[in-house]
Amino acid sequence: MTQTAPYVFGVPWPDLNEGLTYTDIVSSTTAGSTLIQFYSSNYSDSAPPQGWIQRIQNGQIMVDGQVTTSPDAILRNASTVVYHRLPWKEPYAPYLLEVLYEDHDMVALNKPSGLQVLPGGLFQQRTVLTQLQWHSRNKTLSQDLSHKQTVQKQCHSPVHRLGRGTSGILLCAKTKLAKSFLSAYFAHGTLTIKDSREGKMESGKTRRICKVYRTLVTGLVDKDEMEVKQPIGLMPYPGVAKGLYVASSSGKPALSKVRVLERDETLNHTLVQVEIQSGRPHQIRIHLSFIGHPLLGDPLYVDGGQPKYFGIQQTDGDFAEDGGYQRPMQAVPGDCGYYLHAHQLVLCHPTTNQLVEIIAPLPHILRTSEEKEKCSC
């Protein structure tokens, strides 16, 4: 197992992205409907009817290869309909990525806060995945012809997610085999982790990956150590098409182990370490707010693991310049402002079975007083 020395990569974002293309095949059940009926019924979460009319009349819809500007055009069975979303300027996002660990099978990145991992919402290009793809392509072009086939087989794919506002270790697979193993590690994250005297993970009923985070929460946490086992489920929420993850008795099981590192009575906040033994979306934010200590600066979650605002869904007459819904006034999951850092990752290497430990340097605000003193020496 040969490890690459740490380095930084990244390409500045273009002013506009490339837009998007969505293709559908008209089924026998929807044949005979009009173009506006097709889009307003199948994609009501993308735009209200008036917004879809605007997109159609703007020439952004093609039917069987021909631009169609009439909302009342009748669709035939098996016709191909294509919606072209025009290029747009995505919100600011950092682009530089630090490589903490890399070998033939995987790479661990130090993701900065503010950078989304996978495409979604307003961020379709400004993502970790895009930078990985660009980086992989550039490496391929720089290789000798004899090595191109090997490089092209590497997939460079994140095997888990971090929230846009979360910084720290993001693990990515470089081969299909590594992706299969690493994805399975995260999927079976409720087992316990052990290591043998030889520095290898024990086989059998062992958890093969351990994730440790640092975060700053509001208030003074009473107990030095605790476990939070609150299930996490979905609830309808304006601006989030698939729903918002919240504390819910009917949700899926989730476990977080919380340990207090330092209490600041003057500022009324607590520095904690959290080990998650499951990987529900926004789990740490939800669990800590559930016990009455939301993350400092979190714009979304409050006591009880619920959203701060419920708001009102957009009306049909309220749509943005591109025809889609206006951004909700209330906070959404991708909003930043909190301090959460994936600090440590210990895992069993997917092909060598060796124990690998990866550390992402801590932001200054998430260091204990003793760590700050050592850093300043």
mmCIF file of C-alpha atoms in Angstrom, residues 9-222:
data_model
loop_
_atom_site.group_PDB
_atom_site.id
_atom_site.type_symbol
_atom_site.label_atom_id
_atom_site.label_comp_id
_atom_site.label_asym_id
_atom_site.label_seq_id
_atom_site.Cartn_x
_atom_site.Cartn_y
_atom_site.Cartn_z
ATOM 1 C CA PHE A 9 -5.920 20.614 -6.048
ATOM 2 C CA GLY A 10 -8.828 22.568 -7.494
ATOM 3 C CA VAL A 11 -9.925 24.572 -10.535
ATOM 4 C CA PRO A 12 -11.676 27.970 -10.162
ATOM 5 C CA TRP A 13 -15.372 27.804 -11.009
ATOM 6 C CA PRO A 14 -16.615 29.270 -14.311
ATOM 7 C CA ASP A 15 -18.938 32.242 -13.950
ATOM 8 C CA LEU A 16 -21.867 30.202 -15.311
ATOM 9 C CA ASN A 17 -22.446 26.476 -15.154
ATOM 10 C CA GLU A 18 -23.399 24.427 -18.229
ATOM 11 C CA GLY A 19 -27.102 24.228 -17.469
ATOM 12 C CA LEU A 20 -28.929 20.910 -17.253
ATOM 13 C CA THR A 21 -30.881 18.611 -19.550
ATOM 14 C CA TYR A 22 -33.768 16.426 -18.350
ATOM 15 C CA THR A 23 -35.142 13.748 -20.702
ATOM 16 C CA ASP A 24 -38.441 11.859 -20.417
ATOM 17 C CA ILE A 25 -40.228 9.288 -22.550
ATOM 18 C CA VAL A 26 -44.004 9.750 -22.739
ATOM 19 C CA SER A 27 -45.781 6.673 -21.418
ATOM 20 C CA SER A 28 -49.065 5.268 -22.691
ATOM 21 C CA THR A 29 -50.807 6.563 -19.546
ATOM 22 C CA THR A 30 -49.722 10.172 -20.178
ATOM 23 C CA ALA A 31 -50.077 10.108 -23.980
ATOM 24 C CA GLY A 32 -52.746 12.560 -25.120
ATOM 25 C CA SER A 33 -52.000 15.099 -22.385
ATOM 26 C CA THR A 34 -50.741 18.563 -23.220
ATOM 27 C CA LEU A 35 -47.154 19.664 -22.707
ATOM 28 C CA ILE A 36 -48.083 21.918 -19.793
ATOM 29 C CA GLN A 37 -50.144 19.152 -18.184
ATOM 30 C CA PHE A 38 -47.189 16.775 -18.465
ATOM 31 C CA TYR A 39 -44.685 19.074 -16.764
ATOM 32 C CA SER A 40 -46.956 20.741 -14.212
ATOM 33 C CA SER A 41 -48.219 17.366 -12.976
ATOM 34 C CA ASN A 42 -44.953 15.396 -13.075
ATOM 35 C CA TYR A 43 -42.605 18.168 -11.930
ATOM 36 C CA SER A 44 -44.688 20.398 -9.704
ATOM 37 C CA ASP A 45 -41.785 20.525 -7.217
ATOM 38 C CA SER A 46 -39.604 22.228 -9.864
ATOM 39 C CA ALA A 47 -41.936 25.046 -10.889
ATOM 40 C CA PRO A 48 -45.571 26.190 -10.660
ATOM 41 C CA PRO A 49 -47.732 25.945 -13.832
ATOM 42 C CA GLN A 50 -47.011 29.554 -14.835
ATOM 43 C CA GLY A 51 -43.319 28.872 -14.483
ATOM 44 C CA TRP A 52 -43.536 25.859 -16.786
ATOM 45 C CA ILE A 53 -45.511 27.920 -19.321
ATOM 46 C CA GLN A 54 -42.686 30.470 -19.259
ATOM 47 C CA ARG A 55 -40.088 27.755 -19.877
ATOM 48 C CA ILE A 56 -42.091 26.265 -22.750
ATOM 49 C CA GLN A 57 -42.667 29.625 -24.434
ATOM 50 C CA ASN A 58 -38.986 30.418 -23.940
ATOM 51 C CA GLY A 59 -38.062 27.489 -26.215
ATOM 52 C CA GLN A 60 -36.538 25.337 -23.488
ATOM 53 C CA ILE A 61 -38.612 22.233 -24.313
ATOM 54 C CA MET A 62 -38.027 19.874 -27.229
ATOM 55 C CA VAL A 63 -40.429 17.149 -28.355
ATOM 56 C CA ASP A 64 -38.918 14.456 -30.573
ATOM 57 C CA GLY A 65 -35.997 16.739 -31.416
ATOM 58 C CA GLN A 66 -38.099 19.816 -32.254
ATOM 59 C CA VAL A 67 -38.408 22.930 -30.090
ATOM 60 C CA THR A 68 -42.056 23.253 -29.009
ATOM 61 C CA THR A 69 -43.278 26.602 -27.684
ATOM 62 C CA SER A 70 -46.980 25.788 -27.336
ATOM 63 C CA PRO A 71 -48.071 24.718 -23.838
ATOM 64 C CA ASP A 72 -51.104 23.039 -25.428
ATOM 65 C CA ALA A 73 -49.115 20.751 -27.743
ATOM 66 C CA ILE A 74 -50.457 17.180 -27.514
ATOM 67 C CA LEU A 75 -47.962 14.473 -26.583
ATOM 68 C CA ARG A 76 -47.897 11.093 -28.315
ATOM 69 C CA ASN A 77 -47.027 7.739 -26.825
ATOM 70 C CA ALA A 78 -43.252 7.054 -26.688
ATOM 71 C CA SER A 79 -42.351 10.635 -27.636
ATOM 72 C CA THR A 80 -39.098 12.005 -26.204
ATOM 73 C CA VAL A 81 -39.458 15.279 -24.322
ATOM 74 C CA VAL A 82 -36.393 17.228 -23.217
ATOM 75 C CA TYR A 83 -36.242 20.214 -20.867
ATOM 76 C CA HIS A 84 -33.135 22.404 -21.106
ATOM 77 C CA ARG A 85 -32.444 24.330 -17.927
ATOM 78 C CA LEU A 86 -30.483 27.427 -18.903
ATOM 79 C CA PRO A 87 -26.999 28.003 -17.452
ATOM 80 C CA TRP A 88 -26.939 30.069 -14.245
ATOM 81 C CA LYS A 89 -24.451 31.554 -11.818
ATOM 82 C CA GLU A 90 -24.286 29.308 -8.788
ATOM 83 C CA PRO A 91 -23.794 30.791 -5.299
ATOM 84 C CA TYR A 92 -20.257 31.197 -3.986
ATOM 85 C CA ALA A 93 -18.438 28.003 -3.061
ATOM 86 C CA PRO A 94 -14.751 27.305 -2.316
ATOM 87 C CA TYR A 95 -12.952 25.113 -4.845
ATOM 88 C CA LEU A 96 -9.607 24.061 -3.337
ATOM 89 C CA LEU A 97 -9.431 20.562 -1.839
ATOM 90 C CA GLU A 98 -6.634 19.266 0.380
ATOM 91 C CA VAL A 99 -5.709 15.599 0.007
ATOM 92 C CA LEU A 100 -5.096 14.084 3.453
ATOM 93 C CA TYR A 101 -4.514 10.511 2.320
ATOM 94 C CA GLU A 102 -4.354 8.768 -1.055
ATOM 95 C CA ASP A 103 -3.408 5.370 -2.409
ATOM 96 C CA HIS A 104 -4.479 3.287 -5.400
ATOM 97 C CA ASP A 105 -7.901 2.489 -3.920
ATOM 98 C CA MET A 106 -9.106 5.591 -2.105
ATOM 99 C CA VAL A 107 -8.528 9.246 -1.357
ATOM 100 C CA ALA A 108 -9.485 11.234 1.747
ATOM 101 C CA LEU A 109 -10.147 14.937 1.227
ATOM 102 C CA ASN A 110 -10.329 17.816 3.683
ATOM 103 C CA LYS A 111 -13.602 19.369 2.524
ATOM 104 C CA PRO A 112 -14.013 23.068 3.291
ATOM 105 C CA SER A 113 -17.236 24.406 4.759
ATOM 106 C CA GLY A 114 -19.491 25.860 2.075
ATOM 107 C CA LEU A 115 -18.750 23.251 -0.600
ATOM 108 C CA GLN A 116 -21.488 20.750 -1.445
ATOM 109 C CA VAL A 117 -20.467 17.116 -2.020
ATOM 110 C CA LEU A 118 -22.929 16.055 -4.756
ATOM 111 C CA PRO A 119 -25.066 18.057 -7.215
ATOM 112 C CA GLY A 120 -28.400 19.278 -5.891
ATOM 113 C CA GLY A 121 -30.537 22.415 -5.849
ATOM 114 C CA LEU A 122 -28.655 25.532 -6.921
ATOM 115 C CA PHE A 123 -25.319 23.686 -6.769
ATOM 116 C CA GLN A 124 -25.047 21.517 -9.881
ATOM 117 C CA GLN A 125 -21.454 22.269 -10.840
ATOM 118 C CA ARG A 126 -19.827 23.742 -7.723
ATOM 119 C CA THR A 127 -19.430 20.448 -5.895
ATOM 120 C CA VAL A 128 -16.702 18.134 -4.644
ATOM 121 C CA LEU A 129 -17.742 15.590 -7.271
ATOM 122 C CA THR A 130 -17.098 18.059 -10.106
ATOM 123 C CA GLN A 131 -13.618 18.907 -8.810
ATOM 124 C CA LEU A 132 -12.843 15.190 -8.476
ATOM 125 C CA GLN A 133 -13.954 14.580 -12.060
ATOM 126 C CA TRP A 134 -11.902 17.490 -13.365
ATOM 127 C CA HIS A 135 -8.883 16.358 -11.355
ATOM 128 C CA SER A 136 -9.205 12.781 -12.604
ATOM 129 C CA ARG A 137 -9.536 13.980 -16.199
ATOM 130 C CA ASN A 138 -6.452 16.182 -15.891
ATOM 131 C CA LYS A 139 -4.459 13.307 -14.400
ATOM 132 C CA THR A 140 -5.552 11.074 -17.271
ATOM 133 C CA LEU A 141 -4.433 13.612 -19.861
ATOM 134 C CA SER A 142 -1.037 13.930 -18.182
ATOM 135 C CA GLN A 143 -0.354 10.177 -18.182
ATOM 136 C CA ASP A 144 1.631 8.385 -20.852
ATOM 137 C CA LEU A 145 -0.467 6.517 -23.401
ATOM 138 C CA SER A 146 0.536 3.194 -21.860
ATOM 139 C CA HIS A 147 -1.033 4.200 -18.537
ATOM 140 C CA LYS A 148 -4.256 5.773 -19.784
ATOM 141 C CA GLN A 149 -6.381 2.636 -19.609
ATOM 142 C CA THR A 150 -5.543 2.080 -15.929
ATOM 143 C CA VAL A 151 -6.334 5.670 -14.961
ATOM 144 C CA GLN A 152 -9.629 5.746 -16.826
ATOM 145 C CA LYS A 153 -10.905 2.770 -14.818
ATOM 146 C CA GLN A 154 -10.761 4.810 -11.609
ATOM 147 C CA CYS A 155 -14.133 6.259 -10.651
ATOM 148 C CA HIS A 156 -13.246 8.883 -7.969
ATOM 149 C CA SER A 157 -16.563 8.802 -6.165
ATOM 150 C CA PRO A 158 -17.519 10.000 -2.640
ATOM 151 C CA VAL A 159 -18.783 7.053 -0.580
ATOM 152 C CA HIS A 160 -20.615 9.165 2.000
ATOM 153 C CA ARG A 161 -21.791 12.754 2.419
ATOM 154 C CA LEU A 162 -20.971 15.737 4.566
ATOM 155 C CA GLY A 163 -23.378 18.649 4.889
ATOM 156 C CA ARG A 164 -22.449 21.732 2.860
ATOM 157 C CA GLY A 165 -21.615 23.614 6.052
ATOM 158 C CA THR A 166 -19.585 20.724 7.491
ATOM 159 C CA SER A 167 -15.818 20.626 7.001
ATOM 160 C CA GLY A 168 -13.297 17.824 7.339
ATOM 161 C CA ILE A 169 -12.680 14.292 6.114
ATOM 162 C CA LEU A 170 -14.569 13.119 3.045
ATOM 163 C CA LEU A 171 -13.682 9.611 1.900
ATOM 164 C CA CYS A 172 -13.771 8.816 -1.820
ATOM 165 C CA ALA A 173 -13.231 5.572 -3.703
ATOM 166 C CA LYS A 174 -10.974 5.396 -6.761
ATOM 167 C CA THR A 175 -12.003 1.924 -7.959
ATOM 168 C CA LYS A 176 -15.289 0.054 -8.202
ATOM 169 C CA LEU A 177 -14.027 -2.596 -5.792
ATOM 170 C CA ALA A 178 -13.034 -0.022 -3.176
ATOM 171 C CA LYS A 179 -16.369 1.755 -3.602
ATOM 172 C CA SER A 180 -18.230 -1.490 -2.963
ATOM 173 C CA PHE A 181 -16.313 -2.208 0.252
ATOM 174 C CA LEU A 182 -16.318 1.347 1.605
ATOM 175 C CA SER A 183 -20.023 1.842 0.903
ATOM 176 C CA ALA A 184 -20.695 -1.387 2.813
ATOM 177 C CA TYR A 185 -18.650 -0.077 5.765
ATOM 178 C CA PHE A 186 -20.860 3.000 6.038
ATOM 179 C CA ALA A 187 -24.015 0.954 5.533
ATOM 180 C CA HIS A 188 -23.121 -1.303 8.460
ATOM 181 C CA GLY A 189 -22.116 1.497 10.793
ATOM 182 C CA THR A 190 -23.989 0.284 13.877
ATOM 183 C CA LEU A 191 -21.512 -2.451 14.791
ATOM 184 C CA THR A 192 -18.537 -2.035 17.117
ATOM 185 C CA ILE A 193 -14.981 -1.378 16.034
ATOM 186 C CA LYS A 194 -11.985 -3.342 17.245
ATOM 187 C CA ASP A 195 -8.374 -3.646 16.264
ATOM 188 C CA SER A 196 -6.000 -6.533 16.807
ATOM 189 C CA ARG A 197 -2.454 -6.437 18.103
ATOM 190 C CA GLU A 198 -1.218 -6.799 14.515
ATOM 191 C CA GLY A 199 -2.809 -3.466 13.589
ATOM 192 C CA LYS A 200 -5.611 -5.034 11.585
ATOM 193 C CA MET A 201 -9.344 -5.004 12.048
ATOM 194 C CA GLU A 202 -10.763 -8.189 13.470
ATOM 195 C CA SER A 203 -13.118 -10.066 11.215
ATOM 196 C CA GLY A 204 -16.611 -11.072 12.224
ATOM 197 C CA LYS A 205 -19.018 -8.800 14.025
ATOM 198 C CA THR A 206 -16.881 -5.667 13.969
ATOM 199 C CA ARG A 207 -17.529 -2.188 12.700
ATOM 200 C CA ARG A 208 -14.951 -1.469 10.049
ATOM 201 C CA ILE A 209 -15.104 2.313 10.134
ATOM 202 C CA CYS A 210 -15.235 4.930 12.903
ATOM 203 C CA LYS A 211 -16.050 8.624 12.386
ATOM 204 C CA VAL A 212 -15.293 11.283 15.009
ATOM 205 C CA TYR A 213 -16.435 14.905 14.756
ATOM 206 C CA ARG A 214 -15.827 18.141 16.662
ATOM 207 C CA THR A 215 -18.488 20.780 17.084
ATOM 208 C CA LEU A 216 -19.427 23.782 19.186
ATOM 209 C CA VAL A 217 -22.896 23.819 20.755
ATOM 210 C CA THR A 218 -24.957 26.405 22.573
ATOM 211 C CA GLY A 219 -25.322 26.183 26.343
ATOM 212 C CA LEU A 220 -23.377 24.180 28.907
ATOM 213 C CA VAL A 221 -23.765 20.423 28.467
ATOM 214 C CA ASP A 222 -24.248 18.853 31.918
#
